[in-house]
Coordinates of N, CA, C and O in Angstrom, one line a residue:
M1 N 11.8 -2.7 -18.8 CA 12.0 -3.4 -17.7 C 11.5 -4.9 -18.1 O 10.6 -5.0 -18.9
S2 N 12.5 -6.0 -17.9 CA 12.0 -7.2 -18.4 C 11.2 -7.7 -17.4 O 11.1 -7.9 -16.2
K3 N 10.2 -8.5 -18.1 CA 8.9 -9.3 -17.3 C 9.3 -10.5 -17.7 O 8.2 -11.5 -17.8
N4 N 10.3 -11.3 -17.7 CA 10.7 -12.6 -17.8 C 10.9 -13.4 -16.8 O 11.0 -12.7 -15.7
N5 N 11.1 -14.7 -16.5 CA 11.5 -15.6 -15.5 C 12.8 -15.3 -15.1 O 13.1 -15.5 -13.6
N6 N 13.9 -14.5 -15.5 CA 15.0 -14.1 -15.0 C 15.0 -12.9 -14.4 O 16.0 -12.2 -14.1
D7 N 14.0 -12.1 -14.0 CA 13.9 -11.1 -13.4 C 14.1 -11.0 -12.0 O 13.0 -11.6 -11.4
P8 N 15.2 -10.4 -11.6 CA 15.1 -10.4 -9.9 C 13.6 -9.9 -9.3 O 13.6 -10.5 -8.2
K9 N 13.1 -8.9 -9.8 CA 12.0 -8.5 -9.2 C 10.7 -9.7 -9.1 O 10.0 -9.6 -8.2
L10 N 10.8 -10.7 -10.0 CA 9.7 -11.7 -10.1 C 10.1 -12.5 -8.8 O 9.3 -13.0 -8.2
D11 N 11.3 -12.8 -8.4 CA 11.6 -13.5 -7.2 C 11.2 -12.8 -5.9 O 10.9 -13.4 -5.1
V12 N 11.5 -11.5 -5.9 CA 11.0 -10.7 -4.8 C 9.6 -10.8 -4.6 O 8.9 -11.3 -3.5
L13 N 8.8 -10.4 -5.8 CA 7.1 -10.6 -5.8 C 6.7 -11.9 -5.2 O 5.9 -11.8 -4.3
K14 N 7.3 -13.2 -5.8 CA 7.0 -14.3 -5.1 C 7.3 -14.6 -3.9 O 6.4 -15.2 -3.2
R15 N 8.5 -14.0 -3.3 CA 8.8 -14.4 -2.0 C 7.9 -13.6 -1.1 O 7.7 -14.0 0.1
E16 N 7.6 -12.3 -1.3 CA 6.9 -11.3 -0.5 C 5.4 -11.9 -0.7 O 4.6 -11.2 -0.1
G17 N 4.7 -12.8 -1.6 CA 3.5 -13.0 -1.6 C 2.6 -12.0 -2.4 O 1.7 -11.9 -2.3
T18 N 3.4 -11.3 -3.4 CA 2.6 -9.9 -3.9 C 2.6 -10.3 -5.5 O 2.3 -9.1 -6.1
L19 N 2.8 -11.4 -6.0 CA 2.9 -11.6 -7.3 C 1.5 -11.7 -7.6 O 0.6 -12.7 -7.3
N20 N 1.1 -11.0 -8.6 CA -0.3 -11.0 -9.3 C -0.6 -12.3 -10.2 O 0.0 -12.5 -11.1
P21 N -1.3 -13.4 -9.7 CA -1.4 -14.5 -10.3 C -2.3 -14.2 -11.6 O -2.0 -15.1 -12.6
R22 N -2.7 -13.3 -12.0 CA -3.8 -12.9 -13.1 C -3.3 -11.6 -13.9 O -3.9 -10.9 -14.5
W23 N -1.6 -11.5 -13.9 CA -1.0 -10.3 -14.5 C -1.2 -10.3 -16.1 O -1.5 -9.2 -16.2
R24 N -1.5 -11.6 -16.5 CA -1.7 -11.4 -18.3 C -3.0 -10.7 -18.2 O -3.5 -10.2 -19.5
K25 N -4.0 -10.5 -17.4 CA -5.3 -9.8 -17.6 C -5.5 -8.6 -17.4 O -6.4 -7.9 -17.8
V26 N -4.1 -7.8 -16.9 CA -4.3 -6.3 -16.9 C -3.9 -6.0 -18.1 O -3.2 -6.0 -18.9
K27 N -4.9 -4.9 -18.6 CA -5.1 -4.5 -19.9 C -4.9 -3.0 -19.8 O -5.1 -2.2 -20.9
D28 N -4.8 -2.7 -18.6 CA -5.0 -1.0 -18.5 C -3.9 -0.5 -19.4 O -2.6 -0.8 -19.2
E29 N -3.9 0.6 -20.0 CA -3.1 1.4 -20.7 C -1.7 1.5 -20.1 O -0.6 1.3 -20.7
L30 N -1.9 2.1 -18.8 CA -0.6 2.5 -18.1 C 0.5 1.1 -17.9 O 1.8 1.4 -18.0
F31 N -0.2 0.1 -17.7 CA 0.4 -1.0 -17.4 C 0.9 -1.8 -18.6 O 2.1 -2.6 -18.8
V32 N 0.2 -1.3 -19.9 CA 0.8 -2.1 -20.9 C 1.7 -1.1 -21.8 O 2.9 -1.4 -22.3
E33 N 1.6 0.2 -21.5 CA 2.7 1.3 -22.3 C 3.9 1.7 -21.5 O 4.7 2.1 -22.0
K34 N 3.6 1.7 -20.0 CA 5.0 2.3 -19.3 C 5.6 1.2 -18.4 O 4.7 0.3 -17.8
D35 N 6.8 1.1 -18.5 CA 7.7 0.2 -17.9 C 7.6 0.3 -16.2 O 7.7 -0.5 -15.4
F36 N 7.2 1.8 -15.9 CA 6.9 2.0 -14.4 C 6.0 1.1 -13.6 O 6.2 0.6 -12.6
F37 N 4.9 0.7 -14.3 CA 3.8 0.1 -13.9 C 4.1 -1.3 -14.4 O 4.0 -1.8 -15.4
D38 N 4.0 -2.2 -13.2 CA 4.2 -3.7 -13.3 C 3.0 -4.5 -13.1 O 2.4 -4.5 -12.0
P39 N 2.3 -5.0 -13.9 CA 1.0 -5.7 -14.0 C 1.3 -6.9 -13.0 O 0.3 -7.4 -12.4
R40 N 2.4 -7.5 -12.7 CA 3.1 -8.7 -11.7 C 3.0 -8.1 -10.3 O 2.6 -8.8 -9.6
D41 N 3.1 -7.0 -10.0 CA 2.8 -6.3 -8.9 C 1.2 -6.1 -8.3 O 0.8 -5.2 -8.6
I42 N 0.7 -7.2 -7.6 CA -0.7 -6.9 -7.1 C -0.9 -5.7 -6.5 O -2.0 -5.2 -6.6
V43 N 0.0 -5.3 -5.5 CA -0.2 -4.2 -4.6 C -0.6 -2.8 -5.7 O -1.4 -2.1 -5.5
Q44 N 0.5 -2.7 -6.6 CA 0.5 -1.7 -7.5 C -0.7 -1.8 -8.2 O -1.6 -0.5 -8.7
V45 N -1.3 -2.9 -9.0 CA -2.4 -3.1 -9.8 C -3.9 -2.9 -8.9 O -4.4 -1.7 -9.4
K46 N -3.8 -3.1 -7.8 CA -4.9 -3.0 -7.0 C -4.9 -1.4 -6.9 O -6.1 -0.7 -6.7
Y47 N -3.7 -0.7 -6.3 CA -3.7 0.9 -6.0 C -4.4 1.4 -7.2 O -5.2 2.3 -7.1
E48 N -4.1 1.1 -8.5 CA -4.0 1.8 -9.5 C -5.8 1.6 -10.0 O -6.3 2.6 -10.4
M49 N -6.1 0.5 -9.7 CA -7.5 0.3 -10.0 C -8.4 1.2 -9.2 O -9.4 1.7 -9.4
L50 N -8.2 1.2 -8.0 CA -8.8 2.1 -6.8 C -8.7 3.4 -7.2 O -9.7 4.3 -7.1
R51 N -7.3 4.1 -7.7 CA -7.2 5.4 -8.0 C -8.2 5.7 -9.0 O -8.8 6.8 -9.1
R52 N -8.0 4.9 -10.2 CA -9.0 5.1 -11.5 C -10.5 5.4 -11.0 O -10.9 6.3 -11.4
V53 N -11.1 4.7 -10.0 CA -12.2 4.8 -9.8 C -12.7 6.1 -9.0 O -13.3 7.0 -9.0
S54 N -11.6 6.4 -7.8 CA -11.7 7.2 -6.8 C -11.3 8.8 -7.4 O -12.1 9.8 -7.2
D55 N -10.3 8.8 -8.2 CA -9.6 10.0 -8.8 C -10.3 10.3 -10.4 O -10.4 11.5 -10.6
E56 N -10.6 9.4 -10.9 CA -10.5 10.0 -12.3 C -12.1 9.5 -12.7 O -12.4 9.6 -13.7
G57 N -13.1 8.9 -11.8 CA -14.2 8.6 -12.0 C -14.7 7.6 -12.8 O -15.9 7.1 -13.4
Q58 N -13.8 6.6 -13.2 CA -13.9 5.3 -13.9 C -15.0 4.5 -13.2 O -14.9 4.6 -12.1
S59 N -15.8 3.7 -13.8 CA -16.8 2.9 -13.4 C -16.2 1.8 -12.7 O -15.0 1.4 -13.3
V60 N -16.6 1.1 -11.7 CA -16.2 0.1 -11.1 C -16.4 -1.2 -12.2 O -15.1 -1.8 -12.1
T61 N -17.3 -1.2 -12.9 CA -17.1 -2.3 -13.8 C -16.0 -2.2 -14.9 O -15.1 -3.2 -15.1
R62 N -15.7 -1.1 -15.3 CA -14.7 -0.9 -16.3 C -13.3 -0.9 -15.7 O -12.7 -1.6 -16.2
A63 N -13.1 -0.4 -14.6 CA -11.8 -0.5 -13.8 C -11.3 -1.8 -13.6 O -10.3 -2.6 -13.7
S64 N -12.5 -2.7 -12.9 CA -12.0 -4.0 -12.5 C -11.9 -5.0 -13.8 O -11.0 -5.7 -13.6
E65 N -12.5 -4.7 -14.7 CA -12.3 -5.5 -16.0 C -11.0 -5.3 -16.7 O -10.2 -5.9 -17.0
S66 N -10.4 -3.8 -16.6 CA -9.2 -3.3 -17.2 C -8.1 -3.9 -16.3 O -6.8 -4.2 -17.0
F67 N -8.1 -3.9 -14.9 CA -7.3 -4.6 -14.1 C -7.4 -5.9 -14.1 O -6.5 -6.4 -13.1
G68 N -8.2 -6.8 -14.5 CA -8.4 -8.1 -14.2 C -8.8 -8.7 -13.1 O -8.5 -9.7 -12.7
F69 N -9.7 -7.9 -12.4 CA -10.5 -8.2 -11.3 C -11.9 -8.5 -11.4 O -12.4 -7.7 -12.3
S70 N -12.5 -9.0 -10.3 CA -14.1 -9.0 -10.5 C -14.5 -7.6 -9.6 O -13.8 -7.2 -8.9
R71 N -15.8 -7.7 -9.9 CA -16.2 -6.5 -9.2 C -16.1 -6.5 -7.7 O -15.8 -5.6 -6.5
L72 N -16.4 -7.9 -7.4 CA -16.4 -8.2 -5.9 C -14.9 -7.9 -5.2 O -14.6 -7.4 -4.3
S73 N -13.8 -8.4 -6.2 CA -12.7 -8.0 -5.7 C -12.1 -6.7 -5.3 O -11.4 -6.3 -4.6
F74 N -13.0 -5.8 -6.3 CA -12.6 -4.3 -6.4 C -13.1 -3.8 -5.0 O -12.4 -3.5 -4.1
Y75 N -14.2 -4.2 -4.6 CA -15.0 -3.9 -3.5 C -14.1 -4.5 -2.1 O -14.0 -3.8 -1.1
Q76 N -13.6 -5.7 -2.1 CA -12.9 -6.2 -1.1 C -11.8 -5.5 -1.0 O -10.9 -5.1 0.0
A77 N -10.9 -5.0 -2.3 CA -9.5 -4.1 -2.1 C -9.9 -2.9 -1.6 O -9.3 -2.1 -0.8
Q78 N -11.1 -2.3 -1.9 CA -11.3 -0.6 -1.5 C -11.5 -0.6 -0.1 O -11.3 0.0 0.6
R79 N -12.3 -1.9 0.5 CA -12.4 -2.1 2.0 C -11.2 -2.3 2.5 O -10.9 -1.5 3.6
A80 N -10.2 -3.0 2.1 CA -9.0 -3.4 2.7 C -8.2 -2.1 2.7 O -7.6 -1.7 3.9
F81 N -8.3 -1.3 1.7 CA -7.3 -0.2 1.6 C -7.9 0.9 2.5 O -7.1 1.8 3.3
E82 N -9.1 1.0 2.8 CA -9.8 2.1 3.7 C -9.4 1.8 5.2 O -9.4 2.4 5.8
E83 N -9.5 0.3 5.4 CA -9.1 0.0 6.9 C -7.6 0.0 7.0 O -7.2 0.3 8.3
A84 N -6.7 -0.1 6.1 CA -5.3 -0.3 6.7 C -4.4 0.2 5.6 O -3.0 0.2 5.7
G85 N -4.8 1.1 4.5 CA -4.2 1.8 3.6 C -3.3 0.6 2.7 O -3.7 -0.3 2.3
L86 N -2.2 0.9 2.0 CA -1.3 0.2 1.3 C -1.1 -1.1 1.9 O -1.3 -2.4 1.1
P87 N -0.6 -1.5 3.1 CA -0.6 -2.7 3.6 C -2.1 -3.5 3.4 O -1.9 -4.7 3.4
G88 N -3.0 -3.1 3.4 CA -4.2 -3.7 3.2 C -4.3 -4.3 2.0 O -5.0 -5.5 1.9
L89 N -3.5 -4.0 1.0 CA -3.7 -4.5 -0.4 C -2.7 -5.8 -0.8 O -2.9 -6.4 -1.6
V90 N -1.8 -5.9 0.4 CA -0.9 -7.0 0.2 C -1.8 -8.3 0.5 O -2.7 -8.4 1.4
P91 N -1.7 -9.4 -0.4 CA -2.8 -10.7 0.0 C -2.2 -11.1 1.3 O -1.3 -11.3 1.7
R92 N -3.3 -11.6 1.9 CA -3.0 -12.5 3.4 C -2.6 -14.0 3.0 O -3.2 -14.3 1.8
K93 N -1.7 -14.3 3.9 CA -1.2 -15.8 3.8 C -2.5 -16.5 3.9 O -3.4 -16.6 4.9
R94 N -2.8 -17.7 3.2 CA -3.8 -18.7 3.3 C -3.2 -19.7 4.3 O -1.9 -19.7 4.5
G95 N -4.1 -20.5 4.8 CA -3.9 -21.5 5.8 C -4.3 -21.0 7.1 O -4.8 -20.1 7.3
P96 N -3.9 -22.0 8.1 CA -4.5 -22.1 9.4 C -3.3 -20.7 10.2 O -2.4 -20.5 9.7
R97 N -4.2 -19.9 11.1 CA -3.5 -18.8 11.8 C -3.2 -19.2 13.2 O -3.7 -19.8 14.0

């Protein structure tokens, strides 16, 4: 999978508001070695980070560092996922509501 600026998936991620602004900080081996896992997809990154902790027993500190997030962001994602499932991991639009 191409991860350059001419990639149509990049346009979709931007348009849908799911582009991970910190995608270069994702160091997890799945995202480095496998094309299926896209560090630019913030929903996929957050889900895998949560799964590493809940299913594989990885520490919150190690998982959050490996996926490019703070521990606070991990707990916020965990709460959002518990409340709303995958849609809870989609970033909320900023600005007035």
